[in-house]
Amino acid sequence: MAMKKCTVIGGGAMGRQIALNTAIHGYEVAVCESFPAALEGLKGWLEEYLAGRVSKGRMTQEQVDAVKARFTVTDDLAAACKDADIVIEAIIEDKQAKLDLLGKVSELVRADTVIATNSSYMVSSTFAGVVKDPERLANLHYFMPALVMKLVEVVKGEHTSQQTVDKLMAFATETGKTPALVQKEEDGFIVNNILNAIKEEAYRLVAQGVCTTRDLDTAVKLGLGHPMGPYELDDMSGVDVRYNVLKRRYEEKGVKSHGYDMIEKLVNEGRLGKKVKHGFYDYE
Ligand SMILES: NC(=O)c1ccc[n+]([C@@H]2O[C@H](COP(=O)([O-])OP(=O)(O)OC[C@H]3O[C@@H](n4cnc5c(N)ncnc54)[C@H](O)[C@@H]3O)[C@@H](O)[C@H]2O)c1
């Protein structure tokens, strides 16, 4: 049976856009955000974004009203999970926080609810031990900005059933995305592994004083035809998101990546990227 109700947990940069994209494509969507300030920020963003679509002529007021009628923002996890056909977890990239949350979620949803994680790097088997009926668990990985980027990676774990994979591939297509199936778990999936190789070199070149971040970004854009340089990309996706990935690799594998100290310094200074108007670059 086709899925109709989607719950997104975490209304941050990714969660809010995944949720809105899903509502635009006809699903009933609940976004669950547990931090009051973030919840208010999410409501304001939604109003502003949709008003902008109308003023640019991209959506009619009737379409916006219909999307709003399908879109709920709540801090009540149990209510948000109760009737969901699919739950997409999009909270902070922290293993323990995701373990705590996904354990709770699998107690609150129906037995046939698909549970997906939008983690950037962690494969879903990381959480299979806390999820009841883990055959309904998989990665559904979106890209920033999720309202615009066409790709989603669907990652099948050994615990994931083919039915869950089929449902996620259909969900991606129905919500305007093109899914790429990752048939075997690998941290970082496809795109982030390719991107990592590029970023490692980008950090090495700057850390060793070969060029500035600005010149490196210019070279990658004009020499390779990429729409954005690696440093601009980190500012857009969040310097803290990148830091958490490098920190985890350092803690788990003892590998300290090029640029680790540079990124740690930015995070300690609160320069988390575009979302706070300061990262590798300033945006004021
Ligand atoms: N930013 C990107 O480019 C990008 C791309 C793909 C996937 N992701 C992944 O999506 C997820 C969310 O990333 P984001 O960029 O939206 O981050 P974000 O910082 O913008 O949002 C994080 C969300 O998690 C919530 N949160 C924080 N701590 C929590 C906790 N302990 N329990 C429950 N909720 C908590 C926050 O309130 C917020 O809603 C991460 O797993 C990230 O790796 C990010």
Coordinates of N, CA, C and O in Angstrom, one line a residue, residues 91-236:
I91 N 18.0 14.4 12.9 CA 18.6 15.2 14.0 C 20.1 15.2 13.9 O 20.7 14.6 13.0
I92 N 20.7 15.9 14.8 CA 22.2 16.1 14.9 C 23.0 14.8 14.6 O 22.5 13.7 14.9
E93 N 24.1 15.0 13.9 CA 24.9 13.8 13.5 C 25.7 13.3 14.7 O 26.9 13.5 14.8
D94 N 25.0 12.7 15.7 CA 25.6 12.2 16.9 C 25.1 10.8 17.2 O 23.8 10.7 17.3
K95 N 26.0 9.9 17.2 CA 25.6 8.5 17.3 C 24.7 8.2 18.5 O 23.6 7.6 18.4
Q96 N 25.0 8.7 19.7 CA 24.2 8.4 20.9 C 22.9 9.0 20.8 O 21.9 8.4 21.2
A97 N 22.8 10.3 20.3 CA 21.5 11.0 20.2 C 20.6 10.2 19.2 O 19.4 10.0 19.5
K98 N 21.2 9.7 18.1 CA 20.4 8.9 17.2 C 20.0 7.6 17.7 O 18.8 7.1 17.5
L99 N 20.9 6.9 18.5 CA 20.5 5.7 19.1 C 19.3 5.9 20.1 O 18.4 5.1 20.1
D100 N 19.4 6.9 20.9 CA 18.4 7.2 21.9 C 17.0 7.4 21.2 O 16.0 6.9 21.6
L101 N 17.1 8.3 20.1 CA 15.9 8.6 19.4 C 15.3 7.4 18.7 O 14.1 7.2 18.8
L102 N 16.1 6.7 17.9 CA 15.5 5.7 17.1 C 15.0 4.5 17.9 O 14.0 3.9 17.6
G103 N 15.6 4.3 19.1 CA 15.0 3.3 20.0 C 13.6 3.7 20.4 O 12.7 2.8 20.4
K104 N 13.5 4.9 20.8 CA 12.1 5.4 21.2 C 11.1 5.3 20.1 O 10.0 4.9 20.2
V105 N 11.6 5.8 18.9 CA 10.7 5.8 17.7 C 10.1 4.5 17.4 O 8.9 4.3 17.2
S106 N 11.0 3.4 17.4 CA 10.5 2.1 17.0 C 9.5 1.5 18.0 O 8.7 0.7 17.7
E107 N 9.5 2.1 19.2 CA 8.4 1.7 20.2 C 7.1 2.5 19.9 O 6.1 2.0 20.4
L108 N 7.2 3.6 19.3 CA 6.0 4.5 19.1 C 5.3 4.3 17.8 O 4.1 4.7 17.7
V109 N 6.0 3.7 16.8 CA 5.3 3.6 15.5 C 4.6 2.2 15.3 O 4.8 1.3 16.1
R110 N 3.9 2.1 14.2 CA 3.3 0.8 13.9 C 4.3 -0.2 13.4 O 5.4 0.2 13.1
A111 N 4.0 -1.5 13.4 CA 5.0 -2.5 13.1 C 5.4 -2.4 11.6 O 6.5 -2.8 11.3
D112 N 4.6 -1.8 10.7 CA 4.9 -1.7 9.3 C 5.5 -0.3 8.9 O 5.7 -0.1 7.7
T113 N 5.7 0.5 9.9 CA 6.3 1.8 9.6 C 7.7 1.7 9.1 O 8.5 1.1 9.8
V114 N 8.1 2.4 8.0 CA 9.5 2.4 7.6 C 10.2 3.4 8.4 O 9.7 4.5 8.6
I115 N 11.4 3.1 8.9 CA 12.2 4.0 9.7 C 13.5 4.3 8.9 O 14.2 3.4 8.6
A116 N 13.7 5.6 8.6 CA 14.9 5.9 7.7 C 15.7 7.0 8.5 O 15.2 7.8 9.2
T117 N 17.0 6.9 8.3 CA 17.9 7.9 8.9 C 18.5 8.7 7.8 O 19.0 8.1 6.8
N118 N 18.6 10.0 8.0 CA 19.3 10.9 7.0 C 20.7 11.1 7.4 O 21.3 12.1 6.9
S119 N 21.3 10.3 8.2 CA 22.7 10.5 8.6 C 23.6 10.6 7.4 O 23.4 10.0 6.4
S120 N 24.6 11.5 7.5 CA 25.5 11.7 6.4 C 26.5 10.6 6.2 O 27.0 10.4 5.1
Y121 N 26.8 9.9 7.3 CA 27.9 8.9 7.2 C 27.6 7.6 7.8 O 28.1 6.6 7.5
M122 N 26.7 7.6 8.9 CA 26.5 6.4 9.7 C 25.5 5.5 9.0 O 24.4 5.9 8.7
V123 N 25.9 4.2 8.7 CA 25.0 3.3 8.1 C 24.0 2.8 9.1 O 24.2 2.9 10.3
S124 N 22.8 2.4 8.6 CA 21.7 2.2 9.5 C 22.0 1.0 10.5 O 21.3 0.9 11.5
S125 N 22.9 0.1 10.1 CA 23.1 -1.1 11.0 C 23.7 -0.6 12.4 O 23.6 -1.3 13.4
T126 N 24.2 0.6 12.4 CA 24.7 1.3 13.6 C 23.5 1.3 14.6 O 23.8 1.3 15.8
F127 N 22.3 1.4 14.1 CA 21.1 1.6 15.0 C 20.2 0.4 15.0 O 19.2 0.4 15.7
A128 N 20.6 -0.7 14.3 CA 19.7 -1.9 14.2 C 19.4 -2.5 15.5 O 18.4 -3.0 15.7
G129 N 20.4 -2.4 16.4 CA 20.3 -3.1 17.7 C 19.2 -2.5 18.6 O 18.7 -3.1 19.5
V130 N 18.9 -1.2 18.4 CA 17.9 -0.5 19.2 C 16.5 -0.4 18.6 O 15.6 0.0 19.2
V131 N 16.4 -0.8 17.3 CA 15.2 -0.7 16.6 C 14.4 -2.0 16.5 O 15.0 -3.0 16.1
K132 N 13.2 -2.0 17.0 CA 12.4 -3.2 16.9 C 12.1 -3.5 15.5 O 11.8 -2.6 14.7
D133 N 12.1 -4.7 15.0 CA 11.9 -5.1 13.6 C 12.8 -4.3 12.7 O 12.3 -3.5 11.8
P134 N 14.1 -4.5 12.8 CA 15.1 -3.7 12.0 C 15.0 -3.9 10.5 O 15.6 -3.2 9.7
E135 N 14.2 -4.9 10.0 CA 14.0 -5.0 8.5 C 13.4 -3.8 7.9 O 13.5 -3.6 6.7
R136 N 12.7 -3.0 8.8 CA 12.1 -1.7 8.2 C 13.0 -0.5 8.3 O 12.6 0.6 8.1
L137 N 14.3 -0.8 8.7 CA 15.3 0.3 8.9 C 16.3 0.4 7.7 O 16.8 -0.6 7.3
A138 N 16.5 1.7 7.3 CA 17.5 1.9 6.2 C 18.0 3.3 6.2 O 17.4 4.1 6.9
N139 N 19.0 3.6 5.4 CA 19.4 5.0 5.2 C 18.6 5.6 4.0 O 18.4 4.9 3.0
L140 N 18.1 6.8 4.2 CA 17.6 7.6 3.1 C 18.3 8.9 3.2 O 18.0 9.8 4.1
H141 N 19.3 9.1 2.3 CA 20.2 10.2 2.5 C 20.0 11.3 1.5 O 20.1 11.1 0.3
Y142 N 19.5 12.5 2.0 CA 19.3 13.6 1.1 C 20.5 14.5 1.0 O 21.4 14.4 1.8
F143 N 20.4 15.5 0.1 CA 21.5 16.4 -0.1 C 21.0 17.8 0.1 O 19.9 18.1 -0.2
M144 N 21.9 18.7 0.5 CA 21.6 20.1 0.8 C 21.7 20.9 -0.4 O 22.7 20.8 -1.1
P145 N 20.7 21.8 -0.7 CA 19.4 22.0 -0.1 C 18.4 20.9 -0.6 O 18.2 20.7 -1.8
A146 N 17.8 20.2 0.4 CA 16.9 19.1 0.1 C 15.7 19.4 -0.8 O 15.2 18.6 -1.4
L147 N 15.3 20.7 -0.8 CA 14.2 21.1 -1.6 C 14.6 21.1 -3.1 O 13.8 21.0 -4.0
V148 N 15.9 21.2 -3.3 CA 16.4 21.5 -4.7 C 17.1 20.2 -5.2 O 16.9 19.8 -6.4
M149 N 18.0 19.6 -4.4 CA 18.8 18.6 -4.9 C 18.0 17.3 -5.3 O 17.2 16.9 -4.5
K150 N 18.3 16.8 -6.4 CA 17.5 15.7 -7.0 C 17.8 14.3 -6.4 O 17.0 13.4 -6.4
L151 N 19.1 14.2 -6.0 CA 19.5 12.8 -5.6 C 19.1 12.5 -4.1 O 19.2 13.3 -3.2
V152 N 18.7 11.2 -3.9 CA 18.7 10.6 -2.6 C 19.4 9.3 -2.7 O 19.2 8.6 -3.7
E153 N 20.2 8.9 -1.7 CA 20.8 7.6 -1.6 C 20.0 6.7 -0.7 O 19.7 7.1 0.4
V154 N 19.6 5.6 -1.2 CA 18.9 4.6 -0.4 C 19.9 3.5 -0.1 O 20.5 2.9 -1.0
V155 N 20.2 3.3 1.2 CA 21.3 2.3 1.5 C 20.7 1.1 2.2 O 20.1 1.2 3.3
K156 N 20.9 0.0 1.6 CA 20.3 -1.3 2.2 C 21.4 -1.9 3.1 O 22.5 -2.1 2.8
G157 N 20.9 -2.1 4.4 CA 21.8 -2.9 5.3 C 21.4 -4.4 5.2 O 20.4 -4.7 4.6
E158 N 22.3 -5.2 5.9 CA 21.9 -6.6 5.9 C 20.6 -6.9 6.5 O 19.9 -7.9 6.2
H159 N 20.3 -6.0 7.5 CA 19.0 -6.2 8.2 C 17.8 -5.7 7.5 O 16.7 -5.9 7.9
T160 N 18.0 -4.9 6.4 CA 16.9 -4.2 5.7 C 16.2 -5.2 4.7 O 16.9 -5.8 3.9
S161 N 14.9 -5.2 4.7 CA 14.2 -6.1 3.8 C 14.1 -5.4 2.4 O 14.1 -4.2 2.3
Q162 N 13.8 -6.3 1.4 CA 13.7 -5.8 0.1 C 12.4 -4.9 0.0 O 12.4 -3.9 -0.7
Q163 N 11.4 -5.3 0.8 CA 10.2 -4.5 0.8 C 10.4 -3.0 1.3 O 9.9 -2.1 0.7
T164 N 11.3 -2.9 2.3 CA 11.6 -1.6 2.8 C 12.4 -0.8 1.7 O 12.1 0.4 1.4
V165 N 13.3 -1.5 1.0 CA 14.0 -0.8 -0.1 C 13.1 -0.4 -1.1 O 13.1 0.8 -1.6
D166 N 12.2 -1.2 -1.5 CA 11.2 -0.9 -2.6 C 10.3 0.3 -2.2 O 10.1 1.2 -3.0
K167 N 9.9 0.3 -0.9 CA 9.1 1.4 -0.4 C 9.9 2.7 -0.5 O 9.4 3.8 -0.8
L168 N 11.1 2.7 -0.1 CA 12.0 3.9 0.0 C 12.3 4.4 -1.4 O 12.3 5.6 -1.7
M169 N 12.5 3.5 -2.4 CA 12.8 3.9 -3.8 C 11.5 4.6 -4.3 O 11.6 5.6 -5.0
A170 N 10.4 4.0 -4.0 CA 9.1 4.6 -4.5 C 8.8 5.9 -3.9 O 8.4 6.9 -4.6
F171 N 9.1 6.0 -2.6 CA 8.9 7.3 -1.9 C 9.8 8.4 -2.5 O 9.3 9.5 -2.7
A172 N 11.0 8.0 -2.7 CA 11.9 9.0 -3.3 C 11.4 9.5 -4.6 O 11.3 10.7 -4.9
T173 N 11.0 8.6 -5.5 CA 10.5 9.0 -6.8 C 9.2 9.8 -6.7 O 9.0 10.9 -7.3
E174 N 8.3 9.4 -5.8 CA 7.0 10.1 -5.7 C 7.2 11.5 -5.1 O 6.4 12.4 -5.3
T175 N 8.3 11.7 -4.4 CA 8.5 13.1 -3.8 C 9.6 13.8 -4.7 O 10.2 14.7 -4.2
G176 N 9.7 13.5 -6.0 CA 10.4 14.3 -6.9 C 11.9 14.1 -7.0 O 12.6 14.8 -7.5
K177 N 12.4 13.0 -6.3 CA 13.8 12.7 -6.3 C 14.2 11.6 -7.2 O 13.3 10.8 -7.6
T178 N 15.5 11.5 -7.5 CA 16.0 10.3 -8.2 C 16.8 9.5 -7.2 O 17.8 10.0 -6.7
P179 N 16.4 8.3 -6.9 CA 17.1 7.5 -5.9 C 18.3 6.7 -6.5 O 18.2 6.2 -7.6
A180 N 19.4 6.7 -5.8 CA 20.5 5.8 -6.2 C 20.6 4.7 -5.1 O 20.7 5.1 -3.9
L181 N 20.6 3.5 -5.5 CA 20.6 2.4 -4.5 C 22.0 2.0 -4.1 O 22.8 1.7 -5.0
V182 N 22.3 2.0 -2.9 CA 23.6 1.5 -2.4 C 23.3 0.2 -1.8 O 22.6 0.0 -0.8
Q183 N 23.8 -0.9 -2.5 CA 23.4 -2.2 -2.2 C 24.1 -2.8 -1.0 O 23.7 -3.9 -0.4
K184 N 25.2 -2.2 -0.6 CA 26.0 -2.8 0.5 C 26.4 -1.6 1.4 O 26.8 -0.5 0.9
E185 N 26.3 -1.8 2.7 CA 26.6 -0.6 3.6 C 28.1 -0.2 3.5 O 29.0 -1.1 3.5
E186 N 28.3 1.0 3.5 CA 29.6 1.6 3.5 C 29.5 3.0 4.0 O 28.7 3.8 3.6
D187 N 30.2 3.3 5.1 CA 30.1 4.7 5.7 C 30.3 5.7 4.7 O 31.2 5.7 3.9
G188 N 29.4 6.7 4.7 CA 29.5 7.8 3.7 C 28.9 7.5 2.4 O 28.8 8.4 1.5
F189 N 28.5 6.3 2.1 CA 27.7 5.9 0.9 C 28.5 6.2 -0.3 O 29.7 5.9 -0.4
I190 N 27.8 6.8 -1.3 CA 28.6 7.0 -2.6 C 29.2 8.5 -2.6 O 30.4 8.7 -2.6
V191 N 28.2 9.4 -2.6 CA 28.6 10.8 -2.9 C 29.7 11.3 -1.8 O 30.7 12.0 -2.2
N192 N 29.4 11.1 -0.6 CA 30.3 11.6 0.4 C 31.7 11.0 0.4 O 32.7 11.6 0.8
N193 N 31.8 9.8 -0.1 CA 33.1 9.2 -0.3 C 33.9 9.8 -1.4 O 35.1 10.1 -1.3
I194 N 33.2 10.1 -2.5 CA 33.8 10.9 -3.6 C 34.2 12.3 -3.1 O 35.3 12.7 -3.4
L195 N 33.3 12.9 -2.4 CA 33.5 14.3 -2.0 C 34.7 14.3 -1.0 O 35.5 15.3 -1.0
N196 N 34.7 13.3 -0.1 CA 35.8 13.3 0.9 C 37.2 13.3 0.2 O 38.1 13.9 0.8
A197 N 37.3 12.5 -0.8 CA 38.6 12.5 -1.5 C 39.0 13.9 -2.0 O 40.1 14.3 -1.9
I198 N 38.0 14.6 -2.5 CA 38.2 16.0 -3.0 C 38.6 16.9 -1.8 O 39.5 17.7 -1.8
K199 N 37.8 16.7 -0.7 CA 38.0 17.6 0.5 C 39.4 17.4 1.1 O 40.0 18.3 1.6
E200 N 39.7 16.1 1.2 CA 41.0 15.8 1.8 C 42.1 16.6 1.1 O 43.0 17.2 1.8
E201 N 42.1 16.6 -0.2 CA 43.1 17.3 -1.0 C 42.9 18.8 -0.8 O 43.9 19.6 -0.6
A202 N 41.7 19.3 -0.7 CA 41.4 20.7 -0.5 C 42.0 21.2 0.8 O 42.7 22.2 0.9
Y203 N 41.8 20.4 1.9 CA 42.3 20.8 3.2 C 43.8 20.7 3.2 O 44.5 21.5 3.8
R204 N 44.4 19.7 2.6 CA 45.8 19.5 2.6 C 46.5 20.7 1.9 O 47.4 21.3 2.4
L205 N 46.0 21.1 0.8 CA 46.6 22.2 0.0 C 46.6 23.5 0.8 O 47.6 24.2 0.8
V206 N 45.5 23.8 1.5 CA 45.4 25.0 2.3 C 46.2 24.9 3.6 O 47.0 25.8 3.9
A207 N 46.1 23.7 4.2 CA 46.9 23.5 5.5 C 48.4 23.6 5.3 O 49.1 24.1 6.1
Q208 N 48.8 23.2 4.1 CA 50.2 23.3 3.8 C 50.7 24.6 3.1 O 51.8 24.7 2.6
G209 N 49.7 25.5 3.1 CA 50.1 26.9 2.6 C 50.2 27.0 1.1 O 50.8 27.9 0.6
V210 N 49.7 26.0 0.4 CA 49.8 26.0 -1.1 C 49.0 27.1 -1.7 O 49.3 27.8 -2.7
C211 N 47.8 27.3 -1.1 CA 46.9 28.4 -1.6 C 45.9 28.7 -0.5 O 45.8 28.0 0.5
T212 N 45.1 29.8 -0.8 CA 44.1 30.2 0.2 C 42.8 29.4 -0.1 O 42.6 28.8 -1.2
T213 N 41.9 29.4 0.9 CA 40.6 28.8 0.6 C 39.9 29.4 -0.6 O 39.3 28.7 -1.4
R214 N 40.0 30.7 -0.7 CA 39.3 31.5 -1.8 C 39.8 31.0 -3.1 O 39.1 30.7 -4.0
D215 N 41.2 30.9 -3.2 CA 41.8 30.5 -4.5 C 41.5 29.1 -4.8 O 41.3 28.7 -6.0
L216 N 41.5 28.3 -3.8 CA 41.1 26.9 -4.0 C 39.7 26.7 -4.6 O 39.5 26.0 -5.5
D217 N 38.8 27.4 -3.9 CA 37.4 27.3 -4.4 C 37.2 27.8 -5.8 O 36.5 27.2 -6.6
T218 N 37.9 29.0 -6.1 CA 37.9 29.5 -7.5 C 38.4 28.5 -8.5 O 37.8 28.2 -9.5
A219 N 39.5 27.8 -8.1 CA 40.1 26.9 -9.0 C 39.2 25.7 -9.3 O 39.1 25.2 -10.4
V220 N 38.6 25.2 -8.2 CA 37.7 24.0 -8.4 C 36.5 24.4 -9.2 O 36.0 23.6 -10.1
K221 N 36.0 25.6 -9.0 CA 34.8 26.0 -9.8 C 35.1 26.2 -11.3 O 34.4 25.7 -12.1
L222 N 36.2 26.9 -11.5 CA 36.5 27.3 -12.9 C 37.3 26.2 -13.6 O 37.2 26.0 -14.8
G223 N 38.0 25.4 -12.8 CA 38.9 24.4 -13.5 C 38.2 23.0 -13.6 O 38.4 22.3 -14.6
L224 N 37.3 22.7 -12.7 CA 36.6 21.4 -12.7 C 35.1 21.6 -13.1 O 34.4 20.6 -13.2
G225 N 34.6 22.8 -13.1 CA 33.2 23.0 -13.5 C 32.3 22.7 -12.3 O 31.1 22.5 -12.5
H226 N 32.8 22.6 -11.1 CA 31.9 22.4 -9.9 C 31.1 23.6 -9.6 O 31.7 24.7 -9.7
P227 N 29.8 23.5 -9.2 CA 29.1 24.8 -9.0 C 29.5 25.5 -7.7 O 29.3 26.7 -7.6
M228 N 30.3 24.8 -6.9 CA 30.7 25.4 -5.6 C 32.0 24.8 -5.2 O 32.3 23.6 -5.5
G229 N 32.9 25.6 -4.5 CA 34.2 25.0 -4.1 C 34.0 24.2 -2.8 O 32.9 24.4 -2.1
P230 N 34.9 23.4 -2.4 CA 34.8 22.6 -1.2 C 34.6 23.4 0.1 O 33.8 22.9 1.0
Y231 N 35.2 24.5 0.2 CA 35.0 25.4 1.4 C 33.7 26.0 1.4 O 33.0 26.1 2.5
E232 N 33.2 26.5 0.3 CA 31.9 27.1 0.2 C 30.8 26.0 0.5 O 29.8 26.3 1.2
L233 N 31.1 24.8 0.1 CA 30.2 23.7 0.4 C 30.1 23.4 1.9 O 29.0 23.2 2.4
D234 N 31.2 23.4 2.5 CA 31.2 23.2 4.0 C 30.5 24.3 4.7 O 29.8 24.0 5.7
D235 N 30.6 25.5 4.2 CA 29.9 26.6 4.8 C 28.4 26.4 4.7 O 27.6 26.7 5.6
M236 N 28.0 25.9 3.5 CA 26.6 25.7 3.2 C 26.0 24.6 4.1 O 25.0 24.7 4.7

